[in-house]
GROMACS .gro file of C-alpha atoms in nm:
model
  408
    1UNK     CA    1  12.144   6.953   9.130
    2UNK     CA    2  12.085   7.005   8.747
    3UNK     CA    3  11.760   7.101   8.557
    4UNK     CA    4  11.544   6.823   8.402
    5UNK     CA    5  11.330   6.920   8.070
    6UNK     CA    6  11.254   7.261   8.102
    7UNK     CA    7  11.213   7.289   8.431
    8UNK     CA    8  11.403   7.439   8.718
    9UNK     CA    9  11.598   7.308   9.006
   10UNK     CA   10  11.524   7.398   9.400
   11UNK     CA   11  11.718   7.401   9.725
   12UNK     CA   12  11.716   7.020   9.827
   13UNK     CA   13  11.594   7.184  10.230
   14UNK     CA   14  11.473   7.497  10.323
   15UNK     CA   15  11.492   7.395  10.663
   16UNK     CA   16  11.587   7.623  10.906
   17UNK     CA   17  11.676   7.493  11.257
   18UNK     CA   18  11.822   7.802  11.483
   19UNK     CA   19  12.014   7.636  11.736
   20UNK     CA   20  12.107   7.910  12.023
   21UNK     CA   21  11.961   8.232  12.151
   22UNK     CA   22  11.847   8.486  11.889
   23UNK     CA   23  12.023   8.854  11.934
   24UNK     CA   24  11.816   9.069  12.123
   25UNK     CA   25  11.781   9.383  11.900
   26UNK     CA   26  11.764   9.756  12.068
   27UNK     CA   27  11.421   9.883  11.865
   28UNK     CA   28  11.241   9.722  11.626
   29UNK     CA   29  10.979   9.792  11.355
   30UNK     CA   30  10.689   9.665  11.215
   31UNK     CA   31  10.672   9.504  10.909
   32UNK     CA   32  10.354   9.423  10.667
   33UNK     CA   33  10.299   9.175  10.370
   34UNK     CA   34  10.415   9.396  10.150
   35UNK     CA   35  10.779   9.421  10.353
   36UNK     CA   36  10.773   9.810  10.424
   37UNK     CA   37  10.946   9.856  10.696
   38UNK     CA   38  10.868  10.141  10.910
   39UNK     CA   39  11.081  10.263  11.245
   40UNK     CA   40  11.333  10.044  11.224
   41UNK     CA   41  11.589   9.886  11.502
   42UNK     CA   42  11.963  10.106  11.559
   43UNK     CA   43  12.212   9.885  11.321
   44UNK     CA   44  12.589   9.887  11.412
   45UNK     CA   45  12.773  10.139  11.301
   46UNK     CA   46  12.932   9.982  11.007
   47UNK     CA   47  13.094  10.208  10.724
   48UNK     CA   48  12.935  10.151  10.386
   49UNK     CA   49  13.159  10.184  10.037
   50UNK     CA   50  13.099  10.541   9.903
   51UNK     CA   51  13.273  10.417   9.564
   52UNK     CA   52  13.462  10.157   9.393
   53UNK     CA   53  13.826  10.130   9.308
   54UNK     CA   54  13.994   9.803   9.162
   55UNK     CA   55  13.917   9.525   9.164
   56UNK     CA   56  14.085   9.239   9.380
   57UNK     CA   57  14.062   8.960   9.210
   58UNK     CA   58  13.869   8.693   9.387
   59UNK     CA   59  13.556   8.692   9.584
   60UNK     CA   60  13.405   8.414   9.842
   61UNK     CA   61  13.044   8.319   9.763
   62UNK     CA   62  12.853   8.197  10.055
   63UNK     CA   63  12.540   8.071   9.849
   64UNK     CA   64  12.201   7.882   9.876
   65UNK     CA   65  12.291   7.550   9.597
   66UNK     CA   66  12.138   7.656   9.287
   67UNK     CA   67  12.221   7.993   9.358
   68UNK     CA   68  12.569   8.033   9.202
   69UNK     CA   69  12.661   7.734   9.012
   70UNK     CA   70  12.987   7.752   8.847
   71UNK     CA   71  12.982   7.414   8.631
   72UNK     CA   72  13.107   7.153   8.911
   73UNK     CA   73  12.771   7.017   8.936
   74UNK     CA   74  12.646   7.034   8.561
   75UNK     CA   75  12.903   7.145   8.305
   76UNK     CA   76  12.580   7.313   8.093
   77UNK     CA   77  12.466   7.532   8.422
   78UNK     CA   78  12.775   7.792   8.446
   79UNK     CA   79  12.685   8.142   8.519
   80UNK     CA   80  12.977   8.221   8.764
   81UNK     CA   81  13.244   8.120   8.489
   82UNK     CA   82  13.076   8.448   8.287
   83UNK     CA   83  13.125   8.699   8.569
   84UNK     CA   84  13.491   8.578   8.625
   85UNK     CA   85  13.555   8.678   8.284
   86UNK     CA   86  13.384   8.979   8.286
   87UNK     CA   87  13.537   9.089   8.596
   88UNK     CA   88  13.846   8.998   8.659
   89UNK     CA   89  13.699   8.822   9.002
   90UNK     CA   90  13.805   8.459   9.055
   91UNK     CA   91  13.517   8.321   9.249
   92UNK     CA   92  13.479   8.031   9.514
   93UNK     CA   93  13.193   7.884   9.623
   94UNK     CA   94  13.054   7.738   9.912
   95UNK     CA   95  12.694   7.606   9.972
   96UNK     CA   96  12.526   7.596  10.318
   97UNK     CA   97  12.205   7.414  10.363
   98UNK     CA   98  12.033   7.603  10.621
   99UNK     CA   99  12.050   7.985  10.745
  100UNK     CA  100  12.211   7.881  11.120
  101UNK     CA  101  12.509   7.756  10.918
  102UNK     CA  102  12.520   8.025  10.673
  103UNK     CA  103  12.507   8.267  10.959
  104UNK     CA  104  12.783   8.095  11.177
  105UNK     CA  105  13.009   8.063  10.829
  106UNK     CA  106  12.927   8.448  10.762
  107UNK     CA  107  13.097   8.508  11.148
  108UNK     CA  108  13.439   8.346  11.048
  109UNK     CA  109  13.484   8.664  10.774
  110UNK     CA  110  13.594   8.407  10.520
  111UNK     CA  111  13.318   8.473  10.332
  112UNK     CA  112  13.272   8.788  10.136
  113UNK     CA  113  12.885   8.797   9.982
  114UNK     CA  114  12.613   8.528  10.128
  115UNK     CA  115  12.234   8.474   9.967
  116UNK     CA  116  12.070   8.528  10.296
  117UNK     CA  117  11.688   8.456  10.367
  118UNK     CA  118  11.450   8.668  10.553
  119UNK     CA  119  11.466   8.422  10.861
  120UNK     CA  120  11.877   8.578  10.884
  121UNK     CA  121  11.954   8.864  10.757
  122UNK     CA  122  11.812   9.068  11.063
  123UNK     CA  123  12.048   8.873  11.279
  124UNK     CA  124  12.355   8.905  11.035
  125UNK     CA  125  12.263   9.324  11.023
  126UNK     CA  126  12.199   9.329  11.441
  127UNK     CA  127  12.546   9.089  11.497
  128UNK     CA  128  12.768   9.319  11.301
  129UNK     CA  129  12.817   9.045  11.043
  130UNK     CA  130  12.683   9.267  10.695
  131UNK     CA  131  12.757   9.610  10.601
  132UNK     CA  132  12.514   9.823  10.484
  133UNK     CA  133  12.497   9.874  10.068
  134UNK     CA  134  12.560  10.156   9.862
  135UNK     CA  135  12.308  10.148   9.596
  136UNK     CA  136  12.432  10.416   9.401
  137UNK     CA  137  12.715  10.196   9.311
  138UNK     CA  138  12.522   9.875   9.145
  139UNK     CA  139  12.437   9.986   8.828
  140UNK     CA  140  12.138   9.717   8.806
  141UNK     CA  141  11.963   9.825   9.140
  142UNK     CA  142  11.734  10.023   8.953
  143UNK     CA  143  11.580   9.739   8.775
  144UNK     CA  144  11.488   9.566   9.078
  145UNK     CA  145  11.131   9.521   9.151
  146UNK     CA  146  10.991   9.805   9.376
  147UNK     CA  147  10.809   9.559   9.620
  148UNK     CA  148  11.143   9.388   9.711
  149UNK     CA  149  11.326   9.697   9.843
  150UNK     CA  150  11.324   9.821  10.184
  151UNK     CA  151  11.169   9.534  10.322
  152UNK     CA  152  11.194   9.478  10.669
  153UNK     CA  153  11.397   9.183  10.618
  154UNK     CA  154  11.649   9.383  10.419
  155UNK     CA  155  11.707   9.728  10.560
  156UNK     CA  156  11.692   9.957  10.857
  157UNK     CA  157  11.560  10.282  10.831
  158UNK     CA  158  11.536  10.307  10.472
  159UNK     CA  159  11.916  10.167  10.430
  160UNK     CA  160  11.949   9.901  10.256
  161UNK     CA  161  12.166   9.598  10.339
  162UNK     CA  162  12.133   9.404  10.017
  163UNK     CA  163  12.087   9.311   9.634
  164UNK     CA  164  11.731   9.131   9.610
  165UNK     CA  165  11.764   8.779   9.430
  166UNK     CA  166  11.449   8.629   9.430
  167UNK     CA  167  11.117   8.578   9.621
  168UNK     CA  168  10.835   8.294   9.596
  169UNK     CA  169  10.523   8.181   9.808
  170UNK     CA  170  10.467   7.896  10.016
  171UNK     CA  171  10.094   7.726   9.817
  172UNK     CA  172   9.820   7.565   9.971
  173UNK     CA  173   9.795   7.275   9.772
  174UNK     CA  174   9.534   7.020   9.720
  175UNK     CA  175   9.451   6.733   9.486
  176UNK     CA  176   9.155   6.847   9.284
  177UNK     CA  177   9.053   6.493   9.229
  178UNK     CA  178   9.040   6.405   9.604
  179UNK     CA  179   8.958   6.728   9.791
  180UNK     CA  180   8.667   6.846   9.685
  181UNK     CA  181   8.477   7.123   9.715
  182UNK     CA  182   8.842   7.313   9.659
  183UNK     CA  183   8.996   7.478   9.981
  184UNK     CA  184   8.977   7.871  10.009
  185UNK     CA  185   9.199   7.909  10.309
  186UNK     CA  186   9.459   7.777  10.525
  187UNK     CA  187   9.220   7.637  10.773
  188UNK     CA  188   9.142   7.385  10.604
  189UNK     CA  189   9.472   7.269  10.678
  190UNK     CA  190   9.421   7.282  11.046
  191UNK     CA  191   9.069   7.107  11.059
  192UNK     CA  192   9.111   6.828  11.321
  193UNK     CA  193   8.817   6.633  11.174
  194UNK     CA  194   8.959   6.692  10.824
  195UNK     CA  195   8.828   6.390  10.638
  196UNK     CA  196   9.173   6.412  10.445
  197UNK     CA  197   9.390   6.248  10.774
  198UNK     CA  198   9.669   6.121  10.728
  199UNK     CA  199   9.747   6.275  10.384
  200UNK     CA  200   9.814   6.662  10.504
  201UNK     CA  201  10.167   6.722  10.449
  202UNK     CA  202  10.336   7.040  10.638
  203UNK     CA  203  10.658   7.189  10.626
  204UNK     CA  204  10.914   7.067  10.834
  205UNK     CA  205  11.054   7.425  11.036
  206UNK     CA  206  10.999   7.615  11.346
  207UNK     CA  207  10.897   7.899  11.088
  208UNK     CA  208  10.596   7.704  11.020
  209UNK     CA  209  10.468   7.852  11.337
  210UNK     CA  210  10.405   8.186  11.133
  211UNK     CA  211  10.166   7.964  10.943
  212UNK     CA  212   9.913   7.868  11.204
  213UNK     CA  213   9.932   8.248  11.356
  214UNK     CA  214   9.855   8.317  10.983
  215UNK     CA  215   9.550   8.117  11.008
  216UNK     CA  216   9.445   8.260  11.378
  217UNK     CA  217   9.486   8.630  11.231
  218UNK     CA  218   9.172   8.565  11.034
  219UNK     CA  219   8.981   8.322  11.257
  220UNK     CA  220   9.049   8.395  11.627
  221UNK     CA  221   9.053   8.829  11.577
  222UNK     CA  222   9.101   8.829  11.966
  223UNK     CA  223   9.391   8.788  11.980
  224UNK     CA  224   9.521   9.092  11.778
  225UNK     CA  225   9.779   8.924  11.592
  226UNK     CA  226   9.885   9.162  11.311
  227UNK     CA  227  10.229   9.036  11.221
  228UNK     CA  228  10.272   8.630  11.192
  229UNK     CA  229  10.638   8.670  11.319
  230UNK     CA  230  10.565   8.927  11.609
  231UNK     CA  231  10.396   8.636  11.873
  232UNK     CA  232  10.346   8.775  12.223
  233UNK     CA  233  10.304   8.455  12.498
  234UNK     CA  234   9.943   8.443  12.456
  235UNK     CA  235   9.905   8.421  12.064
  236UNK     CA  236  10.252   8.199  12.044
  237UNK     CA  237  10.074   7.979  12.253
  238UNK     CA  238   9.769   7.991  12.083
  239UNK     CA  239   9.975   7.906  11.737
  240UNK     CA  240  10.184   7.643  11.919
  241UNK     CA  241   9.826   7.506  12.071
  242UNK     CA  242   9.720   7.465  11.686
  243UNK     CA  243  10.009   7.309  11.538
  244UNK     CA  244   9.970   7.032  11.849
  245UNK     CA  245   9.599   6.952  11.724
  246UNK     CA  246   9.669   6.934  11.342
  247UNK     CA  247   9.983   6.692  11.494
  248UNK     CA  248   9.684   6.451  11.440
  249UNK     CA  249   9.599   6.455  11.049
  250UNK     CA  250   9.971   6.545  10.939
  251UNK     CA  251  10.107   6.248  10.726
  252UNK     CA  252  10.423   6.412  10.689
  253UNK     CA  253  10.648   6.705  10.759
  254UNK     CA  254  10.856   6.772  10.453
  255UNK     CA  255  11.181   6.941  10.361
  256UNK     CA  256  11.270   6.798  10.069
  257UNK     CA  257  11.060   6.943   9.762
  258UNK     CA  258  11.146   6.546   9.566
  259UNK     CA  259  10.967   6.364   9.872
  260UNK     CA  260  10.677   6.600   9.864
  261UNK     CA  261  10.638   6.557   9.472
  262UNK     CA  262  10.671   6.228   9.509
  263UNK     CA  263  10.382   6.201   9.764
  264UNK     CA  264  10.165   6.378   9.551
  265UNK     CA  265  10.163   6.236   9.289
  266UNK     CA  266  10.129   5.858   9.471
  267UNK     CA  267   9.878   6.019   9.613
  268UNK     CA  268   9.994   5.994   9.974
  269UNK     CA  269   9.962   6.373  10.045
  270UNK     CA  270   9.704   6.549   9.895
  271UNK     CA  271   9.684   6.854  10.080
  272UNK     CA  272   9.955   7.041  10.180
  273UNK     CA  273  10.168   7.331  10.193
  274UNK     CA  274  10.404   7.383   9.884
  275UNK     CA  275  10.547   7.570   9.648
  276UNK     CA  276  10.519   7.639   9.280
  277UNK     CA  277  10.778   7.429   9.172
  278UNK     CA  278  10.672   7.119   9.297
  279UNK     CA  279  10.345   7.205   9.169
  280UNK     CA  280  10.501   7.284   8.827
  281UNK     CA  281  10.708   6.895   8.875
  282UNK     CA  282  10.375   6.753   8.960
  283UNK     CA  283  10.202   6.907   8.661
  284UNK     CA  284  10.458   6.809   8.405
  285UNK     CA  285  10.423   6.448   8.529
  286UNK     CA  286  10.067   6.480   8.405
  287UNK     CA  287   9.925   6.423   8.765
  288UNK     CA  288   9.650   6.656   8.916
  289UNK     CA  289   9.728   6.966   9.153
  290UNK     CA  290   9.624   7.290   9.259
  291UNK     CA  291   9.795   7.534   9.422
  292UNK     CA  292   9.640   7.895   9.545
  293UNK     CA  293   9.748   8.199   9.733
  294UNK     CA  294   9.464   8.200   9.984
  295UNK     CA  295   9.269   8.539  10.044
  296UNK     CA  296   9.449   8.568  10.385
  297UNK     CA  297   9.803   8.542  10.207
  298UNK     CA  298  10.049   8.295  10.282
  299UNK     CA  299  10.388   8.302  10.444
  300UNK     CA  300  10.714   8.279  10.190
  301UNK     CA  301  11.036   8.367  10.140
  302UNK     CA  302  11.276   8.645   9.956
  303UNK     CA  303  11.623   8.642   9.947
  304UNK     CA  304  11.909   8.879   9.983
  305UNK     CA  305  12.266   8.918   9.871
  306UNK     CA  306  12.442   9.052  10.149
  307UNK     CA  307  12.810   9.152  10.178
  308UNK     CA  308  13.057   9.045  10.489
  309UNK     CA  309  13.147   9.363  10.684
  310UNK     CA  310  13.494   9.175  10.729
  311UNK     CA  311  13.510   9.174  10.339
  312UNK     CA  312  13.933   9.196  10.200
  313UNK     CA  313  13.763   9.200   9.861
  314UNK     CA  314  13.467   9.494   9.855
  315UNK     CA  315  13.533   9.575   9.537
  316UNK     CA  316  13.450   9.213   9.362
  317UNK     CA  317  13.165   9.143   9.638
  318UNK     CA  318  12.939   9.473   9.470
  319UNK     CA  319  13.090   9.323   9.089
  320UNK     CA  320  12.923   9.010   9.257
  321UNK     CA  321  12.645   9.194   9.376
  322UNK     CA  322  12.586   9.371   9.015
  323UNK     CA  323  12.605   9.066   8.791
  324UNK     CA  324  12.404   8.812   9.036
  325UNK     CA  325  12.100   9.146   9.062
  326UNK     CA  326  12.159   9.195   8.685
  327UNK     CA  327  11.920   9.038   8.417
  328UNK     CA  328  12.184   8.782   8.281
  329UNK     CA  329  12.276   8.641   8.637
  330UNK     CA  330  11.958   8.657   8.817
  331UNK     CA  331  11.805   8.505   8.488
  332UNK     CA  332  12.000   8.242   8.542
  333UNK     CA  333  11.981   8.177   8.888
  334UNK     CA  334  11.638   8.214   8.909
  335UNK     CA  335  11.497   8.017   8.644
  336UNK     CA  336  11.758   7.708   8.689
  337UNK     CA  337  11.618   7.760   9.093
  338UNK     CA  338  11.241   7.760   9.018
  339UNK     CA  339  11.154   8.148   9.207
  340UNK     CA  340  11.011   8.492   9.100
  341UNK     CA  341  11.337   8.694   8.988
  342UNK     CA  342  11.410   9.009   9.182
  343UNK     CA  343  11.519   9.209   8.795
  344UNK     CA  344  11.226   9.286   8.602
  345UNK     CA  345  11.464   9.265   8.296
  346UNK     CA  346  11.570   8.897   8.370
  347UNK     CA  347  11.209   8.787   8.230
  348UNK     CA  348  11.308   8.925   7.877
  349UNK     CA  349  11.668   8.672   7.936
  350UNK     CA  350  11.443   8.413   8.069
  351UNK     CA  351  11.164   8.417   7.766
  352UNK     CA  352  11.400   8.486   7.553
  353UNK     CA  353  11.786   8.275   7.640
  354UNK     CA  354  11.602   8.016   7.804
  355UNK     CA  355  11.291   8.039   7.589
  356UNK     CA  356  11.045   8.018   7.838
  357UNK     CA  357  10.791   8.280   7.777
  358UNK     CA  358  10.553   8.190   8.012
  359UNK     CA  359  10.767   8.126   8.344
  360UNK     CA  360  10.741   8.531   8.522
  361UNK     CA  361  10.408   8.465   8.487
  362UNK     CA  362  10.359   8.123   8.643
  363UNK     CA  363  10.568   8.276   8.939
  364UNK     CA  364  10.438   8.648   8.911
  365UNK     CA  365  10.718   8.765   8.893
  366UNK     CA  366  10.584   9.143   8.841
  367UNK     CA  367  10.274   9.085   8.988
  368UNK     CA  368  10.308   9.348   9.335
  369UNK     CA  369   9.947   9.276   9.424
  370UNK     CA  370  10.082   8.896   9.456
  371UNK     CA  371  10.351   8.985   9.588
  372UNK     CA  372  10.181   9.215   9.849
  373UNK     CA  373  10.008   8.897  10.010
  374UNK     CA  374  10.299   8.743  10.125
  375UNK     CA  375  10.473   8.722  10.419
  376UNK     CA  376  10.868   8.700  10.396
  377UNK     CA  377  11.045   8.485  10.654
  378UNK     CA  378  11.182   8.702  10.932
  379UNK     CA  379  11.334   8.585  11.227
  380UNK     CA  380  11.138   8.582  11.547
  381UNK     CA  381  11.306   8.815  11.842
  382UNK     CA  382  11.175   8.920  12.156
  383UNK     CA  383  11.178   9.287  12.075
  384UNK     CA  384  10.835   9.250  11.858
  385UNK     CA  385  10.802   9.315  11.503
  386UNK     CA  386  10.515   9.460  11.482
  387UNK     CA  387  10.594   9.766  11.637
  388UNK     CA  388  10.485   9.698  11.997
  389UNK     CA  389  10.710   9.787  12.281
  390UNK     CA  390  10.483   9.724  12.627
  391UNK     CA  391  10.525   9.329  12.566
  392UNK     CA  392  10.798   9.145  12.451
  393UNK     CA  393  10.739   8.888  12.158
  394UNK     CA  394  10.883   8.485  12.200
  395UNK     CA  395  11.236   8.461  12.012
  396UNK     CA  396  11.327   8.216  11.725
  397UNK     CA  397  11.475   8.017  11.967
  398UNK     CA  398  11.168   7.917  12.186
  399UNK     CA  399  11.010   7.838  11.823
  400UNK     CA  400  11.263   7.611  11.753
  401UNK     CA  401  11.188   7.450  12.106
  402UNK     CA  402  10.831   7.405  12.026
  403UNK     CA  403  10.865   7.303  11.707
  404UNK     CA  404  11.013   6.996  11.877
  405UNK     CA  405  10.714   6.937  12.102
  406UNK     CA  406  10.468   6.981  11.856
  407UNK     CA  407  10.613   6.741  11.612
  408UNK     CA  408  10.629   6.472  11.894
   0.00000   0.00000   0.00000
């Protein structure tokens, strides 16, 4: 998908559907907004690269679209063709549409570095799949944004298992013209009487579960929810039991960021969950929208460049690792994408190659207090998240399950 005007291009789906039992981890630790993570689960034992020799000549990119375009799709939108070049490292790509498939192409080994998303890279590192990153050997590392390293999403026990990429919010959204006075919170998303029926559009994913426990954390205290992706029985319930009654004012459950603009600005949804994208695409249009981080945060997503513990070409997969984490190729990627990049540098390319001043700041890009109000997608396994050990917590799987029933 190419860029119109000057702005960026999204993932046509985010959707993540996890068919199958989730791996059952040994330990696990808790996790915040901010993504410290603290404990930690026992990883495989899987060597990591204590330095570099040559270079092998090719590398297998398992990528999110938008993520590593190479020219096929727009001949102007080539950042792949530069790090061939530079490297030596003939590249092929292959895009996967949700994280079950990038995770069950990331098994075969044919596939040396994959863009993973918080809602998969705990299962790639607990299946053996990922090998654990050497740091010291990607020369951009340093420049990536504190708040994005070890996350709980990304590393165990202060190891981490990836290059950040790039990191956004999900945006309560609202039609200033229609929904007035302006929402403060996610609640107002789950108000059964909401005079707005009809015209409340939610994402379509199990994950969207994390959102209503989001909401309980702040209105039903009682039920001690600290972590949105750590659900005992009780609270899952209690989230499930939510989604089932705002079932009744949902107009639509959206994966594809073109249908939600689209509704918008017919004025078919006008409150919703989003992201800053489609409220940028919405905006350009000249059509009115809003879209706030709430005071009780939001849920949202950061990805990871992980590398294949299988990998025949280690070597290329860090060059891959270094240019994509760099400020020319995250630049790139992350502007042309429409997200937050993980290099504080790549807003200097951005502003200055792309000539886009203002776009770190419309996605905070540097902003860590922002950034501390989010909660990164991270799968969902029975060993709880939040640090708990004298229940166990429901698994992605059983989300995926309810997510069927609640949608109807």
């Amino acid at each position: 998908m190419q860029r119109t005007a000057a702005l960026p291009a999204v993932r046509t789906a985010l959707a993540v559907a996890v068919a199958g039992a989730v791996i059952a981890l040994s330990a696990c630790g808790s996790s915040d907004s901010s993504g410290g993570s603290a404990g930690g689960f026992k990883a495989p034992d899987i060597p990591m690269a204590k330095k570099l020799g040559d270079k092998e000549g090719a590398v297998n990119i398992l990528a999110w679209p938008g993520y590593a375009e190479d020219g096929s799709n727009d001949p102007a939108t080539d950042w792949v063709t530069p790090f061939e070049k530079d490297t030596g490292c003939q590249a092929t790509v292959k895009y996967f549409g949700s994280s079950d498939e990038a995770l069950n192409l990331m098994k075969s080994g044919d596939y040396d570095v994959v863009s993973a998303s918080g809602d998969a890279t705990l299962r790639l590192i607990a299946g053996g799949y990922v090998q654990p990153v050497n740091t010291d050997l990607l020369t951009n590392y340093a420049d990536i944004q504190p708040f994005l390293k070890n996350t709980a999403y990304n590393s165990v026990g202060g190891q981490m298992y990836g290059m950040p990429q790039g990191w956004g919010a999900n945006l309560l959204t609202y039609n200033p013209d229609v929904v007035k006075p302006a929402p403060t919170s996610w609640a107002d998303m789950f108000d059964a009487s909401s005079p707005y029926q009809g015209k409340v559009s939610a994402y379509d994913s199990p994950i969207y579960i994390a959102d209503a426990a989001l909401v309980l954390m702040k209105t039903t205290p009682d039920l001690k929810i600290t972590n949105p992706y750590a659900l005992d029985k009780k609270q899952f319930d209690a989230a499930v039991a939510l989604l089932k009654k705002q079932r009744g004012i949902v107009g639509e459950y959206w994966s594809d960021y073109a249908a939600q603009q689209q509704a918008f600005e017919k004025g078919d949804d006008v409150l919703g969950t989003s992201w800053q994208v489609i409220v940028n695409l919405v905006e350009a249009d000249k059509k009115p929208i809003q879209g706030v981080v709430p005071d009780e945060g939001s849920t949202g997503w950061s990805d990871t460049w992980m590398i294949n513990s299988k990998t025949k070409h280690v070597n290329c997969a860090y060059a891959w690792l270094d240019y994509i984490g760099g400020p020319q190729g995250n630049a790139a990627a992350a502007y042309y994408f429409g997200e937050a990049p993980a290099n504080a540098k790549a807003c200097d390319t951005i502003a200055t190659v792309d000539k886009d001043p203002t776009f770190c700041d419309t996605f905070h890009a540097a902003d860590a207090a922002y950034a501390k109000k989010i909660w990164y997608w991270t799968t969902p396994i029975s060993q709880c998240l939040d640090g708990r050990t004298n229940v166990k917590c429901v698994p992605y799987s059983e989300w995926a399950k309810a997510w069927t029933e609640i949608k109807g």
